[in-house]
């Protein structure tokens, strides 16, 4: 779908089903318009990308912050400190249905378990939901929002636990699936049937993981370094994959739809 990108990451669809991504080494957000890539310069090293109320929220590993591009095209910093220090190279992020924002902070935890995962509540308060991990990376909520999966890249595995949106706790999280190396799992997305699609960075493949005793199969990718992926909510593009080695935005044609995305808090209906 696109070539010559500088380490593309974080594909995501906005409320109008327009495709976005980021250029980690280009300091830009990318937006597709009629097949043409539009670059929005934001500086830093943007990584994961998610939409809430039609605003683009993204991690910035270089500026060590969570930032947001609002409807007016103005970029603002939302989180610049956790426990009094700057977030440790935030990597990826996802919203739950209540508007809680969960984001991973791997820092330099490739060889030491110093990575952490944080939650920002809608009121702006922050709490750690996991610590002591080897490079926490991609993450995804299940369609009902009750399960949260997080990649521990340099242990080649996925952790799965129950998510309590009210208390913002990740309960009973345990290793769920070993997905292989040489580096490990990166970004991910659930499909409508409950299977999890996971980019395997360095392995040139996407893993499809499903079941409590997980069955894992692989889809080959054109390029060794898929970084992340997203399903087109409209079903037109299938699965969109960012690949860093060749700087490409790839399309995998499939009839499988993605799980519904949490992009805005549901409006209460009269009577309940």
Short mmCIF file of C-alpha atoms in Angstrom, two decimals:
data_model
loop_
_atom_site.label_atom_id
_atom_site.label_comp_id
_atom_site.label_asym_id
_atom_site.label_seq_id
_atom_site.Cartn_x
_atom_site.Cartn_y
_atom_site.Cartn_z
CA UNK A 1 0.00 0.00 0.00
CA UNK A 2 2.97 2.33 0.61
CA UNK A 3 6.78 2.19 0.32
CA UNK A 4 9.75 4.21 1.51
CA UNK A 5 8.49 4.74 5.04
CA UNK A 6 10.92 5.38 7.89
CA UNK A 7 10.17 2.58 10.34
CA UNK A 8 6.37 2.49 10.12
CA UNK A 9 4.43 1.48 13.23
CA UNK A 10 1.05 1.72 14.89
CA UNK A 11 -1.55 1.32 12.11
CA UNK A 12 -4.98 2.47 13.29
CA UNK A 13 -8.32 3.55 11.87
CA UNK A 14 -10.11 6.70 12.98
CA UNK A 15 -13.86 7.20 13.43
CA UNK A 16 -14.27 7.75 9.68
CA UNK A 17 -12.41 4.49 8.95
CA UNK A 18 -9.42 6.36 7.54
CA UNK A 19 -6.12 4.53 7.88
CA UNK A 20 -3.33 6.09 9.93
CA UNK A 21 0.13 4.95 11.01
CA UNK A 22 3.32 6.51 12.37
CA UNK A 23 6.92 6.89 11.25
CA UNK A 24 9.04 6.17 14.30
CA UNK A 25 12.23 7.36 12.61
CA UNK A 26 10.51 10.08 10.63
CA UNK A 27 8.85 11.96 13.49
CA UNK A 28 5.49 11.94 11.75
CA UNK A 29 1.95 10.61 11.80
CA UNK A 30 0.80 9.15 8.50
CA UNK A 31 -2.71 9.40 7.06
CA UNK A 32 -3.86 7.65 3.89
CA UNK A 33 -5.97 9.76 1.53
CA UNK A 34 -7.09 8.00 -1.67
CA UNK A 35 -3.98 5.82 -1.59
CA UNK A 36 -1.62 8.75 -1.00
CA UNK A 37 0.39 9.05 2.23
CA UNK A 38 0.00 12.38 3.99
CA UNK A 39 2.67 13.15 6.61
CA UNK A 40 1.88 15.19 9.71
CA UNK A 41 5.12 16.23 11.38
CA UNK A 42 5.04 15.83 15.17
CA UNK A 43 8.75 15.34 15.97
CA UNK A 44 10.14 12.83 18.43
CA UNK A 45 9.79 9.10 17.84
CA UNK A 46 6.07 8.28 17.58
CA UNK A 47 5.22 4.62 18.09
CA UNK A 48 1.85 3.11 19.07
CA UNK A 49 -1.28 4.93 17.89
CA UNK A 50 -4.92 4.78 19.04
CA UNK A 51 -8.02 6.92 18.59
CA UNK A 52 -10.39 8.22 21.27
CA UNK A 53 -13.18 10.68 20.45
CA UNK A 54 -11.57 11.05 17.01
CA UNK A 55 -8.30 12.33 18.43
CA UNK A 56 -5.03 10.53 17.67
CA UNK A 57 -3.18 9.46 20.83
CA UNK A 58 0.35 8.15 20.42
CA UNK A 59 3.42 7.09 22.36
CA UNK A 60 6.61 9.09 21.86
CA UNK A 61 9.67 7.03 22.81
CA UNK A 62 12.09 9.91 22.21
CA UNK A 63 10.21 12.61 24.12
CA UNK A 64 9.20 9.99 26.73
CA UNK A 65 5.57 10.98 26.76
CA UNK A 66 2.03 10.22 25.63
CA UNK A 67 0.88 12.82 23.14
CA UNK A 68 -2.33 13.68 21.34
CA UNK A 69 -3.20 15.28 18.01
CA UNK A 70 -6.55 17.00 18.42
CA UNK A 71 -9.20 17.86 15.82
CA UNK A 72 -7.57 21.24 15.15
CA UNK A 73 -4.26 19.63 14.20
CA UNK A 74 -2.59 20.78 17.41
CA UNK A 75 -0.27 18.30 19.12
CA UNK A 76 -0.21 18.32 22.92
CA UNK A 77 1.52 16.31 25.62
CA UNK A 78 -0.88 14.39 27.86
CA UNK A 79 1.45 12.28 30.04
CA UNK A 80 5.01 13.38 30.74
CA UNK A 81 5.58 11.81 34.16
CA UNK A 82 4.75 8.58 36.00
CA UNK A 83 5.66 8.41 39.67
CA UNK A 84 7.51 11.68 39.24
CA UNK A 85 9.73 10.61 36.33
CA UNK A 86 9.30 10.60 32.57
CA UNK A 87 7.73 7.43 31.12
CA UNK A 88 10.49 5.00 30.13
CA UNK A 89 10.33 5.10 26.33
CA UNK A 90 6.59 4.36 25.95
CA UNK A 91 5.90 1.96 23.11
CA UNK A 92 2.25 1.03 22.51
CA UNK A 93 -1.17 1.93 23.89
CA UNK A 94 -4.84 0.93 23.85
CA UNK A 95 -8.13 2.24 25.24
CA UNK A 96 -10.76 0.21 27.06
CA UNK A 97 -14.48 0.97 26.79
CA UNK A 98 -14.38 3.29 29.80
CA UNK A 99 -11.65 5.49 28.34
CA UNK A 100 -8.83 4.09 30.46
CA UNK A 101 -5.59 4.26 28.47
CA UNK A 102 -3.11 1.43 29.01
CA UNK A 103 0.44 1.92 27.71
CA UNK A 104 3.67 -0.06 27.82
CA UNK A 105 7.04 1.34 28.91
CA UNK A 106 9.84 -1.07 27.94
CA UNK A 107 12.74 1.35 28.33
CA UNK A 108 15.93 -0.68 27.93
CA UNK A 109 14.53 -3.87 29.41
CA UNK A 110 15.84 -6.27 26.78
CA UNK A 111 18.15 -8.04 29.23
CA UNK A 112 16.85 -6.87 32.61
CA UNK A 113 13.22 -7.07 33.83
CA UNK A 114 12.73 -3.33 34.26
CA UNK A 115 9.80 -2.78 31.88
CA UNK A 116 6.43 -1.59 33.17
CA UNK A 117 2.84 -1.09 32.06
CA UNK A 118 0.72 1.89 33.14
CA UNK A 119 -2.89 2.99 33.05
CA UNK A 120 -4.13 6.56 32.68
CA UNK A 121 -7.69 6.98 33.90
CA UNK A 122 -10.03 9.53 32.27
CA UNK A 123 -9.48 11.88 35.24
CA UNK A 124 -5.76 11.95 34.44
CA UNK A 125 -4.58 9.83 37.36
CA UNK A 126 -1.99 7.12 36.74
CA UNK A 127 -1.17 3.74 38.22
CA UNK A 128 1.20 0.91 37.34
CA UNK A 129 -0.60 -2.30 36.40
CA UNK A 130 2.50 -4.45 35.78
CA UNK A 131 6.21 -4.16 36.51
CA UNK A 132 9.33 -6.30 36.24
CA UNK A 133 8.84 -7.32 32.59
CA UNK A 134 11.30 -7.94 29.77
CA UNK A 135 10.32 -5.38 27.15
CA UNK A 136 6.54 -5.07 27.40
CA UNK A 137 5.42 -4.06 23.95
CA UNK A 138 2.19 -4.53 21.97
CA UNK A 139 -1.15 -4.94 23.75
CA UNK A 140 -4.81 -5.49 22.95
CA UNK A 141 -8.19 -5.75 24.65
CA UNK A 142 -10.63 -8.50 23.73
CA UNK A 143 -13.94 -7.54 22.09
CA UNK A 144 -15.78 -7.49 25.45
CA UNK A 145 -12.97 -5.54 27.11
CA UNK A 146 -12.58 -8.15 29.85
CA UNK A 147 -9.27 -9.62 28.70
CA UNK A 148 -5.99 -7.77 28.23
CA UNK A 149 -3.03 -9.36 26.40
CA UNK A 150 0.47 -7.85 26.50
CA UNK A 151 3.55 -8.94 24.56
CA UNK A 152 6.78 -9.52 26.47
CA UNK A 153 8.94 -9.29 23.39
CA UNK A 154 12.34 -10.43 24.59
CA UNK A 155 10.85 -13.49 26.27
CA UNK A 156 8.97 -14.34 23.04
CA UNK A 157 5.68 -14.67 24.89
CA UNK A 158 2.23 -13.20 25.45
CA UNK A 159 0.71 -12.54 28.87
CA UNK A 160 -3.06 -12.72 29.36
CA UNK A 161 -5.18 -11.60 32.30
CA UNK A 162 -8.60 -10.31 33.29
CA UNK A 163 -9.07 -6.55 32.94
CA UNK A 164 -11.18 -4.69 35.51
CA UNK A 165 -11.98 -1.32 33.97
CA UNK A 166 -13.49 0.04 37.19
CA UNK A 167 -10.46 -0.63 39.40
CA UNK A 168 -7.94 -0.53 36.50
CA UNK A 169 -6.39 -3.81 37.59
CA UNK A 170 -4.94 -6.57 35.43
CA UNK A 171 -5.98 -9.62 37.40
CA UNK A 172 -4.39 -13.06 37.28
CA UNK A 173 -2.07 -12.22 34.42
CA UNK A 174 0.04 -15.24 33.43
CA UNK A 175 2.08 -16.31 30.38
CA UNK A 176 -0.38 -17.55 27.76
CA UNK A 177 1.51 -18.34 24.57
CA UNK A 178 5.11 -18.77 23.39
CA UNK A 179 5.26 -17.37 19.86
CA UNK A 180 8.95 -17.69 18.96
CA UNK A 181 11.84 -15.43 18.05
CA UNK A 182 14.46 -14.42 17.16
CA UNK A 183 13.17 -11.18 18.68
CA UNK A 184 9.51 -11.73 19.51
CA UNK A 185 5.93 -10.46 19.46
CA UNK A 186 5.24 -6.81 18.72
CA UNK A 187 1.86 -5.16 17.95
CA UNK A 188 -1.39 -7.12 17.91
CA UNK A 189 -5.14 -7.06 17.32
CA UNK A 190 -8.07 -9.34 18.11
CA UNK A 191 -10.36 -10.51 15.35
CA UNK A 192 -14.12 -10.98 15.60
CA UNK A 193 -13.83 -14.70 16.44
CA UNK A 194 -11.52 -14.08 19.42
CA UNK A 195 -8.27 -15.10 17.75
CA UNK A 196 -5.33 -12.76 18.31
CA UNK A 197 -3.17 -11.67 15.36
CA UNK A 198 0.38 -10.77 16.44
CA UNK A 199 3.24 -9.22 14.44
CA UNK A 200 6.42 -11.29 14.95
CA UNK A 201 9.28 -8.83 14.61
CA UNK A 202 12.39 -10.39 13.10
CA UNK A 203 10.56 -13.53 11.99
CA UNK A 204 8.75 -12.20 8.91
CA UNK A 205 5.37 -13.48 10.02
CA UNK A 206 2.10 -12.78 11.79
CA UNK A 207 1.03 -15.32 14.42
CA UNK A 208 -2.62 -16.24 14.86
CA UNK A 209 -3.17 -17.35 18.46
CA UNK A 210 -6.40 -18.82 19.82
CA UNK A 211 -7.65 -21.05 22.63
CA UNK A 212 -6.77 -21.43 26.31
CA UNK A 213 -4.16 -24.01 25.37
CA UNK A 214 -3.26 -21.89 22.40
CA UNK A 215 -3.19 -23.10 18.85
CA UNK A 216 -0.71 -21.02 16.88
CA UNK A 217 -0.38 -20.72 13.13
CA UNK A 218 1.64 -18.27 11.08
CA UNK A 219 1.03 -16.06 8.06
CA UNK A 220 4.14 -15.14 6.06
CA UNK A 221 4.84 -11.41 5.62
CA UNK A 222 6.79 -9.71 2.83
CA UNK A 223 9.66 -8.45 5.00
CA UNK A 224 11.40 -9.69 8.14
CA UNK A 225 10.23 -7.01 10.56
CA UNK A 226 6.44 -6.60 10.86
CA UNK A 227 5.90 -4.16 13.71
CA UNK A 228 2.16 -3.89 14.16
CA UNK A 229 -1.21 -4.52 12.51
CA UNK A 230 -4.85 -3.47 12.44
CA UNK A 231 -8.08 -4.72 10.89
CA UNK A 232 -10.04 -2.40 8.64
CA UNK A 233 -13.40 -1.88 10.45
CA UNK A 234 -15.11 -1.48 7.07
CA UNK A 235 -13.75 -4.82 5.89
CA UNK A 236 -12.38 -3.34 2.68
CA UNK A 237 -8.64 -3.59 3.30
CA UNK A 238 -8.61 -6.72 5.45
CA UNK A 239 -5.56 -6.75 7.72
CA UNK A 240 -3.08 -3.86 7.44
CA UNK A 241 0.51 -4.54 8.55
CA UNK A 242 3.41 -2.14 9.08
CA UNK A 243 6.83 -3.59 8.13
CA UNK A 244 10.00 -1.76 9.18
CA UNK A 245 12.78 -3.60 7.33
CA UNK A 246 11.58 -2.48 3.91
CA UNK A 247 9.56 0.49 5.14
CA UNK A 248 6.23 -0.73 3.84
CA UNK A 249 2.55 -0.60 4.63
CA UNK A 250 1.16 -4.01 3.64
CA UNK A 251 -2.32 -5.33 3.01
CA UNK A 252 -3.31 -8.94 3.79
CA UNK A 253 -6.60 -9.71 2.11
CA UNK A 254 -8.95 -11.63 4.39
CA UNK A 255 -12.65 -11.81 5.09
CA UNK A 256 -11.93 -11.95 8.83
CA UNK A 257 -13.07 -8.78 10.60
CA UNK A 258 -11.44 -7.20 13.61
CA UNK A 259 -13.00 -7.09 17.05
CA UNK A 260 -14.93 -3.84 17.66
CA UNK A 261 -12.60 -1.01 18.66
CA UNK A 262 -13.01 1.13 21.77
CA UNK A 263 -12.80 4.64 20.35
CA UNK A 264 -15.37 6.61 22.35
CA UNK A 265 -17.28 6.14 25.59
CA UNK A 266 -20.80 4.85 24.92
CA UNK A 267 -23.57 7.37 25.46
CA UNK A 268 -26.12 6.37 28.11
CA UNK A 269 -29.58 5.74 26.73
CA UNK A 270 -32.76 7.03 28.41
CA UNK A 271 -34.05 4.56 30.96
CA UNK A 272 -30.69 2.86 31.61
#
